[in-house]
Coordinates of C-alpha atoms in Angstrom, one line a residue:
M1 CA 29.1 5.1 -6.2
N2 CA 28.5 7.2 -9.3
S3 CA 24.8 6.7 -10.2
I4 CA 25.4 6.9 -14.0
G5 CA 26.3 3.7 -15.7
N6 CA 29.2 2.4 -13.7
P7 CA 29.4 -1.4 -13.4
L8 CA 28.8 -2.8 -9.9
P9 CA 30.4 -5.9 -8.4
A10 CA 28.4 -9.0 -9.3
P11 CA 25.8 -9.9 -6.7
A12 CA 26.1 -13.2 -4.9
V13 CA 23.7 -15.3 -6.9
S14 CA 24.2 -18.8 -8.1
I15 CA 22.5 -18.3 -11.5
P16 CA 25.1 -17.7 -14.2
H17 CA 25.1 -14.3 -16.0
I18 CA 23.8 -14.1 -19.5
V19 CA 26.6 -13.2 -21.9
A20 CA 25.7 -9.9 -23.7
P21 CA 25.3 -10.0 -27.5
K22 CA 28.2 -8.5 -29.3
E23 CA 26.0 -6.0 -31.2
V24 CA 23.5 -4.3 -28.9
P25 CA 21.8 -1.1 -30.1
A26 CA 22.6 1.8 -27.8
V27 CA 19.9 1.9 -25.1
Q28 CA 19.7 4.0 -21.9
V29 CA 17.5 3.0 -19.0
A30 CA 16.4 5.4 -16.3
I31 CA 15.6 3.6 -13.0
V32 CA 13.5 5.7 -10.7
T33 CA 13.9 4.3 -7.2
H34 CA 14.0 5.1 -3.6
D35 CA 17.2 2.9 -3.4
R36 CA 19.5 5.6 -4.8
H37 CA 22.6 4.0 -3.4
A38 CA 21.8 0.6 -4.9
R39 CA 21.9 -1.2 -1.6
A40 CA 19.1 -3.6 -2.3
Y41 CA 19.8 -6.9 -4.0
R42 CA 17.1 -6.3 -6.7
T43 CA 18.7 -3.0 -7.7
R44 CA 22.3 -4.4 -7.7
A45 CA 21.3 -7.5 -9.7
L46 CA 19.5 -5.5 -12.3
L47 CA 22.3 -3.0 -12.8
D48 CA 24.7 -5.9 -13.2
R49 CA 22.6 -7.5 -15.9
L50 CA 22.0 -4.2 -17.8
T51 CA 25.8 -3.6 -17.7
A52 CA 26.4 -7.1 -19.0
R53 CA 24.1 -6.5 -21.9
G54 CA 25.8 -3.2 -22.9
V55 CA 23.0 -1.0 -21.6
R56 CA 23.7 2.4 -20.2
W57 CA 21.7 3.2 -17.1
V58 CA 21.1 6.0 -14.6
L59 CA 19.6 5.8 -11.1
L60 CA 17.2 8.6 -10.4
S61 CA 16.0 9.2 -6.8
P62 CA 12.6 10.9 -7.0
D63 CA 13.7 13.7 -4.5
R64 CA 16.7 14.5 -6.6
T65 CA 15.1 14.5 -10.0
I66 CA 14.4 17.9 -11.6
L67 CA 11.5 18.4 -14.1
E68 CA 12.2 21.5 -16.2
M69 CA 9.3 23.0 -18.3
R70 CA 10.5 25.7 -20.6
Q71 CA 9.2 27.1 -23.9
G72 CA 7.0 24.0 -24.4
T73 CA 9.7 21.5 -23.7
L74 CA 9.8 19.1 -20.8
R75 CA 13.3 18.0 -19.7
F76 CA 14.5 15.8 -16.9
L77 CA 17.7 16.4 -15.0
D78 CA 19.5 14.5 -12.3
G79 CA 20.5 16.0 -8.9
A80 CA 23.7 17.3 -10.4
G81 CA 21.9 19.1 -13.2
R82 CA 22.7 16.7 -16.0
V83 CA 20.0 16.2 -18.6
V84 CA 18.7 12.7 -18.7
T85 CA 17.3 11.3 -22.0
P86 CA 16.3 7.7 -21.4
D87 CA 14.9 5.4 -24.0
V88 CA 12.8 3.6 -21.4
V89 CA 12.1 4.2 -17.7
L90 CA 11.7 1.5 -15.0
N91 CA 9.4 2.4 -12.2
A92 CA 11.2 0.8 -9.3
L93 CA 9.5 2.8 -6.5
Y94 CA 8.6 0.8 -3.5
L95 CA 7.6 3.1 -0.6
A96 CA 4.0 2.5 0.4
S97 CA 3.3 6.2 0.4
G98 CA 3.8 6.4 -3.3
Y99 CA 6.3 9.3 -2.8
G100 CA 7.9 10.1 -6.2
L101 CA 5.1 8.8 -8.4
E102 CA 4.9 12.3 -9.9
V103 CA 8.3 11.7 -11.5
I104 CA 7.0 8.6 -13.2
E105 CA 3.9 10.5 -14.4
G106 CA 6.2 13.2 -15.8
F107 CA 8.1 10.6 -17.9
E108 CA 4.7 9.2 -19.1
A109 CA 3.5 12.7 -20.1
A110 CA 6.7 13.2 -22.1
G111 CA 5.9 10.0 -24.1
I112 CA 8.8 8.0 -22.8
P113 CA 8.0 4.3 -22.4
V114 CA 7.6 3.4 -18.7
V115 CA 7.7 -0.2 -17.4
N116 CA 5.1 -0.4 -14.6
S117 CA 2.9 2.6 -15.2
A118 CA 2.0 5.0 -12.5
A119 CA -1.6 3.9 -12.6
G120 CA -0.8 0.2 -12.4
W121 CA 1.7 0.9 -9.6
R122 CA -0.9 2.8 -7.6
K123 CA -3.5 0.1 -8.0
A124 CA -1.0 -2.6 -6.8
K125 CA 0.2 -0.6 -3.9
T126 CA -3.3 0.3 -2.7
K127 CA -4.8 -3.0 -1.7
A128 CA -8.4 -1.7 -2.1
L129 CA -7.8 -0.7 -5.7
A130 CA -6.2 -4.0 -6.5
S131 CA -9.2 -5.8 -5.0
V132 CA -11.5 -3.7 -7.1
A133 CA -9.6 -4.6 -10.2
F134 CA -9.6 -8.3 -9.4
C135 CA -13.4 -8.2 -8.7
V136 CA -14.4 -6.3 -11.9
H137 CA -12.2 -8.5 -14.1
G138 CA -13.3 -11.8 -12.7
V139 CA -10.1 -12.8 -11.1
A140 CA -10.6 -15.2 -8.2
H141 CA -10.0 -13.3 -4.9
P142 CA -11.1 -13.8 -1.3
E143 CA -14.2 -11.8 -0.2
T144 CA -13.1 -8.4 0.9
V145 CA -14.6 -5.4 2.7
C146 CA -12.9 -2.0 2.8
S147 CA -13.7 1.6 3.7
L148 CA -11.8 4.9 4.0
G149 CA -13.3 5.3 7.5
V150 CA -15.2 3.2 10.0
P151 CA -18.9 3.9 9.4
P152 CA -21.3 2.4 12.0
A153 CA -22.4 -0.5 9.8
L154 CA -18.9 -1.6 8.9
G155 CA -18.5 -4.2 11.7
A156 CA -21.8 -5.8 10.9
V157 CA -21.1 -5.9 7.1
A158 CA -17.7 -7.4 7.7
H159 CA -19.1 -10.0 10.1
A160 CA -21.8 -11.0 7.7
T161 CA -19.7 -11.0 4.5
L162 CA -16.3 -12.4 5.8
G163 CA -16.5 -14.3 9.0
P164 CA -14.6 -14.5 11.3
P165 CA -11.9 -15.6 10.9
L166 CA -10.8 -12.8 8.8
V167 CA -7.6 -10.9 8.1
Y168 CA -7.0 -7.2 8.6
K169 CA -4.4 -5.6 6.3
P170 CA -3.1 -2.0 6.2
W171 CA -4.5 0.0 3.3
R172 CA -0.9 0.2 1.9
G173 CA 2.0 -2.0 3.0
T174 CA 4.4 -4.7 2.2
M175 CA 6.1 -7.7 3.7
G176 CA 3.2 -8.6 5.9
A177 CA 3.7 -5.6 8.3
G178 CA 0.6 -4.9 10.3
V179 CA -1.4 -7.9 9.0
T180 CA -3.5 -9.3 11.7
L181 CA -5.7 -12.5 12.0
L182 CA -9.0 -11.8 13.8
T183 CA -10.6 -15.1 14.9
R184 CA -13.5 -14.0 17.1
P185 CA -16.5 -11.7 16.5
R186 CA -15.5 -9.5 19.5
S187 CA -11.9 -9.1 18.1
V188 CA -13.4 -7.7 14.9
Y189 CA -15.4 -5.0 16.7
V190 CA -12.4 -4.2 19.0
A191 CA -10.3 -3.7 15.9
M192 CA -12.9 -1.5 14.3
A193 CA -13.0 0.7 17.4
R194 CA -9.2 1.0 17.4
L195 CA -9.1 1.9 13.8
A196 CA -11.9 4.5 14.2
R197 CA -9.9 6.2 17.0
R198 CA -6.9 6.4 14.7
G199 CA -8.9 7.6 11.7
A200 CA -7.3 4.8 9.6
P201 CA -8.9 3.2 6.5
V202 CA -10.0 -0.4 6.8
Y203 CA -9.2 -3.4 4.6
L204 CA -10.6 -6.7 5.7
Q205 CA -10.4 -10.0 3.9
R206 CA -11.8 -13.5 4.5
F207 CA -9.2 -15.9 5.8
V208 CA -8.7 -18.7 3.3
P209 CA -8.0 -22.1 4.9
N210 CA -4.8 -23.4 3.2
P211 CA -2.1 -26.0 3.6
G212 CA 0.2 -23.7 5.5
R213 CA 1.7 -22.0 2.5
D214 CA 1.1 -19.6 -0.4
I215 CA 2.7 -19.1 -3.7
R216 CA 4.7 -16.2 -5.1
V217 CA 4.6 -16.1 -8.9
M218 CA 6.9 -13.7 -10.8
V219 CA 5.5 -12.2 -13.9
V220 CA 7.7 -10.3 -16.4
G221 CA 6.4 -9.0 -19.8
G222 CA 3.3 -11.1 -19.9
E223 CA 5.0 -14.4 -18.8
A224 CA 4.9 -16.2 -15.5
I225 CA 8.7 -16.8 -15.4
G226 CA 8.9 -18.7 -12.1
A227 CA 7.2 -19.5 -8.8
T228 CA 8.1 -20.5 -5.2
Y229 CA 6.1 -21.8 -2.3
R230 CA 6.3 -19.7 0.9
L231 CA 5.9 -22.1 3.8
A232 CA 4.7 -20.7 7.2
R233 CA 6.8 -21.8 10.2
R234 CA 5.2 -24.2 12.6
G235 CA 2.7 -22.4 14.8
R236 CA 2.5 -19.4 12.6
W237 CA 0.2 -18.4 9.8
K238 CA 2.1 -15.7 7.9
T239 CA 4.2 -16.9 5.0
N240 CA 6.1 -13.7 4.1
I241 CA 9.8 -14.4 3.9
T242 CA 10.5 -11.4 6.0
A243 CA 8.1 -12.9 8.7
G244 CA 10.1 -16.1 8.8
G245 CA 8.4 -17.9 5.8
I246 CA 10.5 -20.6 4.1
P247 CA 10.8 -20.6 0.3
A248 CA 10.6 -23.8 -1.7
P249 CA 10.5 -24.6 -5.4
C250 CA 7.0 -24.5 -7.0
P251 CA 6.1 -25.6 -10.6
V252 CA 4.4 -23.1 -12.8
T253 CA 1.4 -25.1 -14.0
P254 CA -0.9 -23.7 -16.7
E255 CA -3.6 -23.0 -14.2
L256 CA -1.2 -21.1 -11.9
A257 CA 0.2 -19.1 -14.7
A258 CA -3.2 -18.2 -16.0
I259 CA -4.5 -16.7 -12.7
A260 CA -1.2 -14.9 -12.1
L261 CA -1.3 -13.3 -15.6
A262 CA -5.0 -12.4 -15.2
A263 CA -4.3 -10.6 -12.0
T264 CA -1.3 -8.8 -13.5
A265 CA -3.3 -7.7 -16.5
S266 CA -6.3 -6.6 -14.4
V267 CA -4.1 -4.1 -12.5
G268 CA -2.1 -3.1 -15.5
L269 CA 1.5 -4.1 -14.7
D270 CA 4.4 -5.3 -16.8
I271 CA 6.4 -6.7 -13.8
A272 CA 4.7 -8.2 -10.8
G273 CA 5.0 -10.5 -7.8
V274 CA 1.7 -12.2 -7.5
D275 CA 0.7 -13.9 -4.2
V276 CA -1.6 -16.9 -4.7
I277 CA -3.3 -19.0 -2.0
E278 CA -4.5 -22.6 -2.5
G279 CA -7.9 -22.7 -0.8
P280 CA -10.9 -25.0 -0.9
Q281 CA -12.2 -23.3 -4.0
G282 CA -8.9 -23.5 -5.8
Y283 CA -6.4 -20.8 -6.5
Q284 CA -7.2 -17.3 -5.4
I285 CA -5.2 -14.1 -5.6
L286 CA -4.2 -12.5 -2.3
E287 CA -2.4 -9.5 -3.5
I288 CA 0.0 -8.2 -6.1
N289 CA 3.4 -6.3 -5.8
A290 CA 4.5 -3.8 -8.4
W291 CA 8.3 -3.9 -7.6
P292 CA 8.8 -7.3 -6.0
N293 CA 11.9 -8.3 -4.0
Y294 CA 13.4 -11.3 -5.7
E295 CA 16.3 -11.9 -3.4
R296 CA 16.5 -15.7 -2.8
F297 CA 13.5 -16.1 -5.2
D298 CA 15.8 -16.5 -8.3
Q299 CA 17.9 -19.1 -6.6
V300 CA 15.0 -21.1 -5.3
A301 CA 13.0 -20.8 -8.6
G302 CA 16.0 -21.2 -10.8
V303 CA 15.3 -18.2 -12.9
D304 CA 17.3 -15.0 -13.4
V305 CA 14.7 -12.4 -12.7
A306 CA 17.0 -9.5 -13.1
D307 CA 18.0 -10.6 -16.6
R308 CA 14.4 -11.1 -17.7
I309 CA 13.7 -7.6 -16.5
A310 CA 16.7 -6.3 -18.4
Q311 CA 15.5 -8.0 -21.6
L312 CA 12.0 -6.5 -21.2
L313 CA 13.5 -3.0 -20.8
I314 CA 15.6 -3.4 -23.9
A315 CA 12.7 -4.7 -25.9
R316 CA 10.5 -1.8 -24.9
A317 CA 13.1 0.7 -25.8
Q318 CA 13.7 -0.9 -29.2
K319 CA 10.0 -1.1 -29.9
A320 CA 9.6 2.6 -29.1
A321 CA 12.5 3.5 -31.4
A322 CA 11.0 1.4 -34.2
D323 CA 7.6 3.0 -33.8
Q324 CA 9.2 6.4 -33.8
A325 CA 11.1 5.7 -37.0
E326 CA 8.0 4.3 -38.7
A327 CA 6.0 7.4 -37.7
E328 CA 8.8 9.7 -39.1
V329 CA 8.8 7.8 -42.4
A330 CA 5.0 8.0 -42.6
A331 CA 5.1 11.7 -41.9
A332 CA 7.7 12.2 -44.6
D333 CA 5.7 10.2 -47.1
G334 CA 2.5 12.1 -46.2

């Protein structure tokens, strides 16, 4: 597949496509992603919606993007050496390592609008940083203890602050991989010893009693556009869809929207998948995802996530163009 602007076959999604307006100002979107062959549903669906709206797009793989600095000018080239001049950039990176974030920071330095900033992405991907943001901004969040190492007092602090039962999560990670429920005091200390031997950072969170489900809220451009329940299978506690969780429709109540938007704003994201738990104290934020997978979500929630993202990208590009034109007029009048 040519990575520059060619239409893709429509993804298998039951939600009807939005008909593109007849007059669409020329906009080019650069999508920086690890999915350079557009194999993932979220990539294919977005390219389909951008094409339907008359938007030119280019897929940029971070390891095949060239940053050229010459005579005070910063340029971006794709792997074939073609200059890329996007009106807006979508940060669609998803690897937990953050590989490629430097490319996003380069676009930011050049003054090009970026949807999901490098700083916001890094906070969302690093669970400890997201927890810090929730804490200092007053977003309801389970008690959490974390450390880059395993100092002698960590086990005692975790036991006193969190429980058990408590949940161990990898410092970075997605789809529930490596998440472990620790139900006994001894299991906490055994886990600490194992992590100390590995030299791994520690992220521990109080287990929140719940009705066997959590909620995924999709936020795009400052709006909670839809939500789904994620139901744990019988005998299991994980709700991640990749771990066997079952999606079901969930209404977006004002209270649910408010906490999802507060979490998104605290981290500094434009697009987010926000995981919310219903506990004895009400809604609490478990974590936040900077480039959420919305396969099946759109069908269950009844919302075209890809098209909402496309609309956001177009709006950001048009705003940047309007701001630039206004600045040029002001400079000419000055």
